[in-house]
Short mmCIF file of N, CA and C in Angstrom, two decimals:
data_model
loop_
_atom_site.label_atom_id
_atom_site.label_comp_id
_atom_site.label_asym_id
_atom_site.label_seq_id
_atom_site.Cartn_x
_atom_site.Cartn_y
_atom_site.Cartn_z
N UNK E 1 -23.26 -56.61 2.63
CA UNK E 1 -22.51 -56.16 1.48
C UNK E 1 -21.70 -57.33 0.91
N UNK E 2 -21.50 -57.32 -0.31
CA UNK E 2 -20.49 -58.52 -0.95
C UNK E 2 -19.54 -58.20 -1.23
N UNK E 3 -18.57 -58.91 -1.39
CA UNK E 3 -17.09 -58.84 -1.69
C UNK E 3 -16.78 -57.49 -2.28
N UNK E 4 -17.30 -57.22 -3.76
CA UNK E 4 -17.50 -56.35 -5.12
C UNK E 4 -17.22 -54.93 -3.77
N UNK E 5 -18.34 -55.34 -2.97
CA UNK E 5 -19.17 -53.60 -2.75
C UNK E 5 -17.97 -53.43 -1.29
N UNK E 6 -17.64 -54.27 -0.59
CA UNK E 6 -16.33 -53.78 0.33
C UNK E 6 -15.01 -53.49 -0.56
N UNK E 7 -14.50 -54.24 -1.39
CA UNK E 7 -13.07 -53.79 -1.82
C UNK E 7 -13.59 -52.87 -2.62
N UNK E 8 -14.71 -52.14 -3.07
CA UNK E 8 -14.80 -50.71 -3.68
C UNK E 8 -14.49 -49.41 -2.81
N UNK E 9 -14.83 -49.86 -1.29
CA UNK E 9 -15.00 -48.87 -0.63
C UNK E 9 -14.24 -49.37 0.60
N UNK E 10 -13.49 -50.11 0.59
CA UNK E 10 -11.78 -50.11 1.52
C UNK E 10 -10.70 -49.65 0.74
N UNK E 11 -10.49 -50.04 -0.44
CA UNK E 11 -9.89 -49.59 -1.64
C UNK E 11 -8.81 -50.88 -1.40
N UNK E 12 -9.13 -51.97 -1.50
CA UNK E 12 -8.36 -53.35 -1.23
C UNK E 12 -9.12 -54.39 -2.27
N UNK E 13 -8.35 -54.88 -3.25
CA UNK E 13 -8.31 -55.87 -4.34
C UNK E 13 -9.26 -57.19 -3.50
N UNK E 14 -10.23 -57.70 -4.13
CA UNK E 14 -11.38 -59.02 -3.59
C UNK E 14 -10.36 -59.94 -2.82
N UNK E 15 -9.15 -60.07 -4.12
CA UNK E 15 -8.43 -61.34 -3.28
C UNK E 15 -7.61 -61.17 -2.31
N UNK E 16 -6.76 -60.01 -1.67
CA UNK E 16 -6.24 -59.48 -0.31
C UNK E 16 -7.55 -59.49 0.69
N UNK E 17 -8.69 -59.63 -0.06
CA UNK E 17 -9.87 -59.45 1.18
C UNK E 17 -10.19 -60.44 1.71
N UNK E 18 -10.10 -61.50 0.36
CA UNK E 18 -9.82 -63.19 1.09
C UNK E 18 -9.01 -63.98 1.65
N UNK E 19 -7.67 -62.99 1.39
CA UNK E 19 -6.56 -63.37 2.09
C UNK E 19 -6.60 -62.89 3.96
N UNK E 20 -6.95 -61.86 4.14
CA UNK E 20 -7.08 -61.18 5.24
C UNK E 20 -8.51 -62.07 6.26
N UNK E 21 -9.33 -62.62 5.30
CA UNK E 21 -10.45 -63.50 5.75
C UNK E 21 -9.60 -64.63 6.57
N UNK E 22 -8.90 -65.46 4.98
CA UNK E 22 -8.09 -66.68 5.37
C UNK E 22 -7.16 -66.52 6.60
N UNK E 23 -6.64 -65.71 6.98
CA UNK E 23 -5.59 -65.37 8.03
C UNK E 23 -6.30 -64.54 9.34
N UNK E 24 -7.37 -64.59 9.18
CA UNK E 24 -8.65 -64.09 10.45
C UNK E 24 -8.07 -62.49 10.73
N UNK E 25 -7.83 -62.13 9.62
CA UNK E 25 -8.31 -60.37 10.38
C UNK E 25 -9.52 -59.98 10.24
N UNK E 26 -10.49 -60.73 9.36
CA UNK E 26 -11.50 -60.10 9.34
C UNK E 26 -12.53 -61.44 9.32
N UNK E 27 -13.35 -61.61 9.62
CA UNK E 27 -14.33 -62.56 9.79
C UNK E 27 -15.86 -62.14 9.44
N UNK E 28 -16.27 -62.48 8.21
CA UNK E 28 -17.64 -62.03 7.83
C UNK E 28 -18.42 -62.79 8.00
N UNK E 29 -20.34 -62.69 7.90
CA UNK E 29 -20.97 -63.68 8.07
C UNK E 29 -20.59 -64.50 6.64
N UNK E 30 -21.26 -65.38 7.14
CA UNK E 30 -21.49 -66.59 6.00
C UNK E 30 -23.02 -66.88 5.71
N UNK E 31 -23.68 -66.55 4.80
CA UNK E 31 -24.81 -67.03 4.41
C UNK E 31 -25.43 -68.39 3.64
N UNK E 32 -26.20 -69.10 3.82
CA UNK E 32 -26.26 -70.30 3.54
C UNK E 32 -25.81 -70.84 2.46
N UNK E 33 -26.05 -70.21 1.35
CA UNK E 33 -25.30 -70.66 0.24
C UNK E 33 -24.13 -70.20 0.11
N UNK E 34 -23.54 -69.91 1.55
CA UNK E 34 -21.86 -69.80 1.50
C UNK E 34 -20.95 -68.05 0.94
N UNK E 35 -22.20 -67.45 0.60
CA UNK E 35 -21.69 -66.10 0.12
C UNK E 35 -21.10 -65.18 1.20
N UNK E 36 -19.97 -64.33 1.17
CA UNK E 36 -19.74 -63.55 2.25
C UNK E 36 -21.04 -62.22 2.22
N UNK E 37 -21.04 -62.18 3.52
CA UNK E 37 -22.24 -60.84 3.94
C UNK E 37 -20.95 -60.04 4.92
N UNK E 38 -20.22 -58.66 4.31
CA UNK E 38 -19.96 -58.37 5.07
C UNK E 38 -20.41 -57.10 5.81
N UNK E 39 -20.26 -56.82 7.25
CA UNK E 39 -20.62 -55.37 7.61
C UNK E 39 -20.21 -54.29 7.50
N UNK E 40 -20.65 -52.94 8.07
CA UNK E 40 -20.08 -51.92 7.69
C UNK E 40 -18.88 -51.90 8.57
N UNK E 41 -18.78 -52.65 9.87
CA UNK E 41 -17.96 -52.64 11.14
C UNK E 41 -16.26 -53.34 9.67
N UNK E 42 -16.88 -54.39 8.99
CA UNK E 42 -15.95 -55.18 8.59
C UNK E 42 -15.05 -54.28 7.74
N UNK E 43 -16.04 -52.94 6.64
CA UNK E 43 -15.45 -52.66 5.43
C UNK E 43 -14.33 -51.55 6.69
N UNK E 44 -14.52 -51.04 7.67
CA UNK E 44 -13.70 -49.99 8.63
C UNK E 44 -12.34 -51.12 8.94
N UNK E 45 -12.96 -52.11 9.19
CA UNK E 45 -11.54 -53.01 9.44
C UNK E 45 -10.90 -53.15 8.43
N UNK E 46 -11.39 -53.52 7.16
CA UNK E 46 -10.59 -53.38 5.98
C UNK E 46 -9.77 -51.84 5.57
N UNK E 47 -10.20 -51.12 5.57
CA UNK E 47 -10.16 -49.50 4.99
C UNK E 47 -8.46 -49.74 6.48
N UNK E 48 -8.60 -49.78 7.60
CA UNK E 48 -7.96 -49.61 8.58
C UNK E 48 -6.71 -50.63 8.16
N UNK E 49 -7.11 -52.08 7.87
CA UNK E 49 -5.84 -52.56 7.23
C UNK E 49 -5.43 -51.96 6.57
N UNK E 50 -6.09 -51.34 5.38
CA UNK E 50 -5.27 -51.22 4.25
C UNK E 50 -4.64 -49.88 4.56
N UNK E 51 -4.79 -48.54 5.16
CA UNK E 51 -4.18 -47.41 6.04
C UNK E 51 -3.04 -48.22 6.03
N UNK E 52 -2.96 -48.80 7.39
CA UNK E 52 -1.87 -49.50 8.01
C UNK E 52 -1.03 -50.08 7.51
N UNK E 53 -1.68 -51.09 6.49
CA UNK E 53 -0.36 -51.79 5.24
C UNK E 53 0.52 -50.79 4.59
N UNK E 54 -0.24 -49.32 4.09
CA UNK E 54 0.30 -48.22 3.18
C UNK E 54 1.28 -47.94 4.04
N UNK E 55 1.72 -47.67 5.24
CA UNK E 55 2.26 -46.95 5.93
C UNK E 55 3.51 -48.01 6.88
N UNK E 56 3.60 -49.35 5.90
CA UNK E 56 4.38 -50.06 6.10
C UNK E 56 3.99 -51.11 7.33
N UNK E 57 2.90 -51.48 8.10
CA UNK E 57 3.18 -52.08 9.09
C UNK E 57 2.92 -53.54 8.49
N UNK E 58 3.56 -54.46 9.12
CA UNK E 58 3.44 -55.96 8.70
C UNK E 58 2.16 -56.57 9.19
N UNK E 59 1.84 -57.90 8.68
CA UNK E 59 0.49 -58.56 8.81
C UNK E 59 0.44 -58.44 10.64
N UNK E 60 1.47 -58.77 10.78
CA UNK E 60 1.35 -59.09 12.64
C UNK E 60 0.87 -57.95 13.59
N UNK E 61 1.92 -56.78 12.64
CA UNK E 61 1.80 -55.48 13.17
C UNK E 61 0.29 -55.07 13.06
N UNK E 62 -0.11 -55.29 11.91
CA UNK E 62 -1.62 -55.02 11.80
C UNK E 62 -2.52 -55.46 12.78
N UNK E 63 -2.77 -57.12 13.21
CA UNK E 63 -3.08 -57.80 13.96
C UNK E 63 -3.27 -56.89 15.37
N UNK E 64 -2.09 -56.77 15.30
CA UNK E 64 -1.90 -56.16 17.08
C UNK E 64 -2.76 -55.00 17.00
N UNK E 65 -2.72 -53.98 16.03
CA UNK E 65 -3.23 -52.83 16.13
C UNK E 65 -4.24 -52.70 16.34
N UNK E 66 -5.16 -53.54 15.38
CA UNK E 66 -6.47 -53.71 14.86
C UNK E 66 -6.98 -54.21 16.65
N UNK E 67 -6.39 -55.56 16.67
CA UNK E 67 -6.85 -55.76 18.46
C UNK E 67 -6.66 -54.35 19.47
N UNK E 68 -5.87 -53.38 19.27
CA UNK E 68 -5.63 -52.38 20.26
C UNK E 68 -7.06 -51.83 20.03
N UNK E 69 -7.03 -51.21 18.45
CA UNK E 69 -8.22 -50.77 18.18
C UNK E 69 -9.72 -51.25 18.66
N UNK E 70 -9.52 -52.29 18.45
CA UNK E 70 -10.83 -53.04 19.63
C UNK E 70 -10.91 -53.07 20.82
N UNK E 71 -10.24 -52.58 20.96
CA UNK E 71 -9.94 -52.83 23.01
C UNK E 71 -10.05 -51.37 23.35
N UNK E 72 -11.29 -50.97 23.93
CA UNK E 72 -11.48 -49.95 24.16
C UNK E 72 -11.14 -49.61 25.35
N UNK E 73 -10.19 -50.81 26.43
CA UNK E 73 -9.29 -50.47 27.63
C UNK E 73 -7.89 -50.52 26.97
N UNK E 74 -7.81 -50.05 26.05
CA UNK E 74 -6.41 -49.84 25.91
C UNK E 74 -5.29 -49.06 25.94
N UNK E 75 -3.92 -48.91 25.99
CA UNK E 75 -3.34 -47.74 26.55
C UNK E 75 -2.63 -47.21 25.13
N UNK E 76 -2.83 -46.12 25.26
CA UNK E 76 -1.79 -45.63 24.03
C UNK E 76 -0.64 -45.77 23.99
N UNK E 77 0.31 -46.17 25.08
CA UNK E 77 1.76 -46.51 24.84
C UNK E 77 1.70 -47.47 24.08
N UNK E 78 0.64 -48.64 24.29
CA UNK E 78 0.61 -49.55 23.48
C UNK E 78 0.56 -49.51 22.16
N UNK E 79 0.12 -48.55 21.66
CA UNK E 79 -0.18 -48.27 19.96
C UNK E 79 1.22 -47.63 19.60
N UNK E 80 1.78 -46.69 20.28
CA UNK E 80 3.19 -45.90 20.08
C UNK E 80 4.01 -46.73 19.88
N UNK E 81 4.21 -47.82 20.63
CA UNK E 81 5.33 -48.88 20.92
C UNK E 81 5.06 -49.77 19.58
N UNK E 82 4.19 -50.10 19.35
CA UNK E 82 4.11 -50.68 17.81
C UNK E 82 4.37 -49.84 16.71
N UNK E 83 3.71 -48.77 16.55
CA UNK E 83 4.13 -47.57 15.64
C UNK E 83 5.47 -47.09 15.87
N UNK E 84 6.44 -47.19 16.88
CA UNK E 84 7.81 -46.58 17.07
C UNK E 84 8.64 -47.73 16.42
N UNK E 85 8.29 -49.00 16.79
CA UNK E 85 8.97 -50.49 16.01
C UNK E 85 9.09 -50.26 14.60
N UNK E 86 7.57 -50.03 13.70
CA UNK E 86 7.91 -49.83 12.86
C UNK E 86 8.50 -48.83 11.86
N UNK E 87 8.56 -47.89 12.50
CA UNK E 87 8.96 -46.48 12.49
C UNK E 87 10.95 -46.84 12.31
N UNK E 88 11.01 -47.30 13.65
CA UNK E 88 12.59 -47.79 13.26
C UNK E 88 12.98 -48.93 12.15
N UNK E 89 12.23 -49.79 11.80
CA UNK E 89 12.10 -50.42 10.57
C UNK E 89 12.02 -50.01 9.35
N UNK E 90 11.52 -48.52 9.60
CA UNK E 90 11.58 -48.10 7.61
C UNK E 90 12.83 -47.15 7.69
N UNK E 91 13.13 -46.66 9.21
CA UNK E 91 14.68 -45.76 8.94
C UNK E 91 15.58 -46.62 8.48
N UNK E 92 15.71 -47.99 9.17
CA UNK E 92 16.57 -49.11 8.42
C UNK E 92 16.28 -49.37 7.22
N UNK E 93 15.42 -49.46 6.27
CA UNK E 93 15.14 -49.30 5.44
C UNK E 93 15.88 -48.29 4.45
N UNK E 94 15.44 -47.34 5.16
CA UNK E 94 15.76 -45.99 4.34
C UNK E 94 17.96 -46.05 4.21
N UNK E 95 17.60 -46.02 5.24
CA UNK E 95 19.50 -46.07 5.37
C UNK E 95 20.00 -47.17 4.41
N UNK E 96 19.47 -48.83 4.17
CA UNK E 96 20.06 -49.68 3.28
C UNK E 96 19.88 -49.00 1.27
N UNK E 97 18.34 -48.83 1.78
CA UNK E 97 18.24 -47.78 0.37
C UNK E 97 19.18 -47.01 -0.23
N UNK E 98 19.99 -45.97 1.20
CA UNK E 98 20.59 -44.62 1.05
C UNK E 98 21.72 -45.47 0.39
N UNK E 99 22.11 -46.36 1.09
CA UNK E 99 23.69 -47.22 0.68
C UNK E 99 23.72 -47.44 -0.43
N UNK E 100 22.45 -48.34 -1.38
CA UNK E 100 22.38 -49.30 -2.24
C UNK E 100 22.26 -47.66 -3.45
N UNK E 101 21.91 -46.71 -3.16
CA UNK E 101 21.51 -45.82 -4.41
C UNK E 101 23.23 -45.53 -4.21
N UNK E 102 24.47 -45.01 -3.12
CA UNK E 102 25.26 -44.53 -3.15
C UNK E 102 25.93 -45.41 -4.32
N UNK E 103 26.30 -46.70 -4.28
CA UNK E 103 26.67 -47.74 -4.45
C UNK E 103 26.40 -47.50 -5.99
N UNK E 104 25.39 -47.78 -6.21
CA UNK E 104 24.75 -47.73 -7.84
C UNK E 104 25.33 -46.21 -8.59
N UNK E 105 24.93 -45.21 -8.06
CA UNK E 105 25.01 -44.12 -8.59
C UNK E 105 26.70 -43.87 -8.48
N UNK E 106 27.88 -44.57 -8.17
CA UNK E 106 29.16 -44.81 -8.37
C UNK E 106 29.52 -45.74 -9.16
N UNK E 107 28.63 -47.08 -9.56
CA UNK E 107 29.01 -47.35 -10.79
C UNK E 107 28.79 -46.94 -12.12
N UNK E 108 27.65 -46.56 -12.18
CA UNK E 108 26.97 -45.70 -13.19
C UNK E 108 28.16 -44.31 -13.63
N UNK E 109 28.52 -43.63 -12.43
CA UNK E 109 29.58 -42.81 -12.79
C UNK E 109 30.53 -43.46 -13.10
N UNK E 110 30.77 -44.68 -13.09
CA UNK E 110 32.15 -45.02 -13.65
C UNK E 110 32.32 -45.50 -14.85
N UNK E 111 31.01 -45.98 -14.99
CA UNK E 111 30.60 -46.27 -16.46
C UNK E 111 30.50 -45.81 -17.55
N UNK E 112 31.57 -45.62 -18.64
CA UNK E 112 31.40 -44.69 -19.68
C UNK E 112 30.55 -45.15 -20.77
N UNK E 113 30.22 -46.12 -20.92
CA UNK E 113 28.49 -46.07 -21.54
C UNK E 113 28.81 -45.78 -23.47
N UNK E 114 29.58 -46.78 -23.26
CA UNK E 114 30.14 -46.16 -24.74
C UNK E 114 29.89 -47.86 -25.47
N UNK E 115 30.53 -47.65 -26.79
CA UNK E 115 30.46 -48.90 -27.03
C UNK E 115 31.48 -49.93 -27.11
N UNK E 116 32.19 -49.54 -25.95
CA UNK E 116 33.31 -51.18 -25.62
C UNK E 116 33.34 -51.59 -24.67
N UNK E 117 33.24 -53.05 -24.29
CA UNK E 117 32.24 -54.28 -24.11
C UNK E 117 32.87 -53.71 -22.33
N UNK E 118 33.98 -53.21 -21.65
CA UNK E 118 34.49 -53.23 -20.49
C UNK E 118 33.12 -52.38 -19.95
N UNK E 119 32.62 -52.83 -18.43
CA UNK E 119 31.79 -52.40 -17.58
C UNK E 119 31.70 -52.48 -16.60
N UNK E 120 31.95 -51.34 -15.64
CA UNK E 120 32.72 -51.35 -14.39
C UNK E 120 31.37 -51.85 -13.39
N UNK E 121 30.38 -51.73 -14.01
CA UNK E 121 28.82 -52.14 -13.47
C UNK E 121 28.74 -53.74 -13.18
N UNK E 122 28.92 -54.24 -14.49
CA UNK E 122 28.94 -55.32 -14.65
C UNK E 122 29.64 -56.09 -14.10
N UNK E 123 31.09 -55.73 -14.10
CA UNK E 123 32.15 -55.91 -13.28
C UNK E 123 32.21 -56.37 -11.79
N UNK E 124 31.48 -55.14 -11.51
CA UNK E 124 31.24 -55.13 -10.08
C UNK E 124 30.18 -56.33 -9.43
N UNK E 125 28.79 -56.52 -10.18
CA UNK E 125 27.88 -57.58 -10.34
C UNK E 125 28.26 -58.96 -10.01
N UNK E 126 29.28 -58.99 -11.04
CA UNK E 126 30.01 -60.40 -10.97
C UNK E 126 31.04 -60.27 -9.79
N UNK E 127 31.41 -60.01 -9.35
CA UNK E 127 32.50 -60.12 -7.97
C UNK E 127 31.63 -61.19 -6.56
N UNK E 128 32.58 -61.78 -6.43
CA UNK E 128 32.15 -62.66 -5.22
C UNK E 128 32.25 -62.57 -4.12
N UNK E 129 31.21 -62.08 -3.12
CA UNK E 129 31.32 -61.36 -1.75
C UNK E 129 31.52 -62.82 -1.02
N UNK E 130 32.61 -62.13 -0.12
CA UNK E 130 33.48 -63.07 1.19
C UNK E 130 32.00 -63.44 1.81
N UNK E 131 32.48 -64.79 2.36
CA UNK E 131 31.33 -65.06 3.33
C UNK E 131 31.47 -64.72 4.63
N UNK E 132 30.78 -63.42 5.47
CA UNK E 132 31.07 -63.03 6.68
C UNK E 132 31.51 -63.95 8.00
N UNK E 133 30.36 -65.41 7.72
CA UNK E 133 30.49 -66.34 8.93
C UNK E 133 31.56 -67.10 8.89
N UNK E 134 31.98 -67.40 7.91
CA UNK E 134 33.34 -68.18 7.55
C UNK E 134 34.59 -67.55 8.35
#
């Protein structure tokens, strides 16, 4: 299969497919005049990245998985323990989110949105946060 006919049916853009090549998650043949031939084994590894990317895990995280996934002696704590990592990574996430909307949605209320030039938004923007390490 060529490039065209895997990112149709992983649902992953040609050039993330060459990126994922370049960084060895996926390794296709090479045919003499240099064209990728890839397999059906390859477009499942792709389709499986791209799962995995949707659902937040990082290139590394992928890496690991994808190897669990190949390792047909492998233990499922092992897959949990990567999936629980990132799992606590998007609650942190979620919680800086929760802050940054509280934050916003209090200047916005303070903002009377009218037409004189004072803006408690703006205001706030420009303020110069202390340096913690100092």
């Amino acid at each position: 299969m060529n490039i065209g006919d895997v990112a149709r049916l992983s649902g992953l853009p040609p050039k993330t497919i060459r990126y994922y090549e370049d960084i060895d998650l996926v390794c296709p043949e090479r045919s003499t005049n240099g064209y990728r031939s890839f397999s059906e084994q390859d477009v499942r590894k792709l389709a499986f990245l791209s799962r995995a990317r949707a659902l937040g895990f990082s290139i590394e995280a992928c890496r690991m998985l994808l190897s669990l996934y190949e390792d047909e002696n492998r233990e499922s704590m092992q897959v949990k323990a990567v999936a629980e990592e990132n799992l606590a990574q998007i609650d942190e996430k979620i919680e800086k989110l929760k802050s940054m909307r509280e934050t916003l949605s209090s200047l916005v209320n303070r903002c009377s949105g009218n037409d004189r030039p004072d803006c408690p938004i703006l205001a706030d923007l420009a303020q110069i946060e202390p340096d913690p390490t100092a």
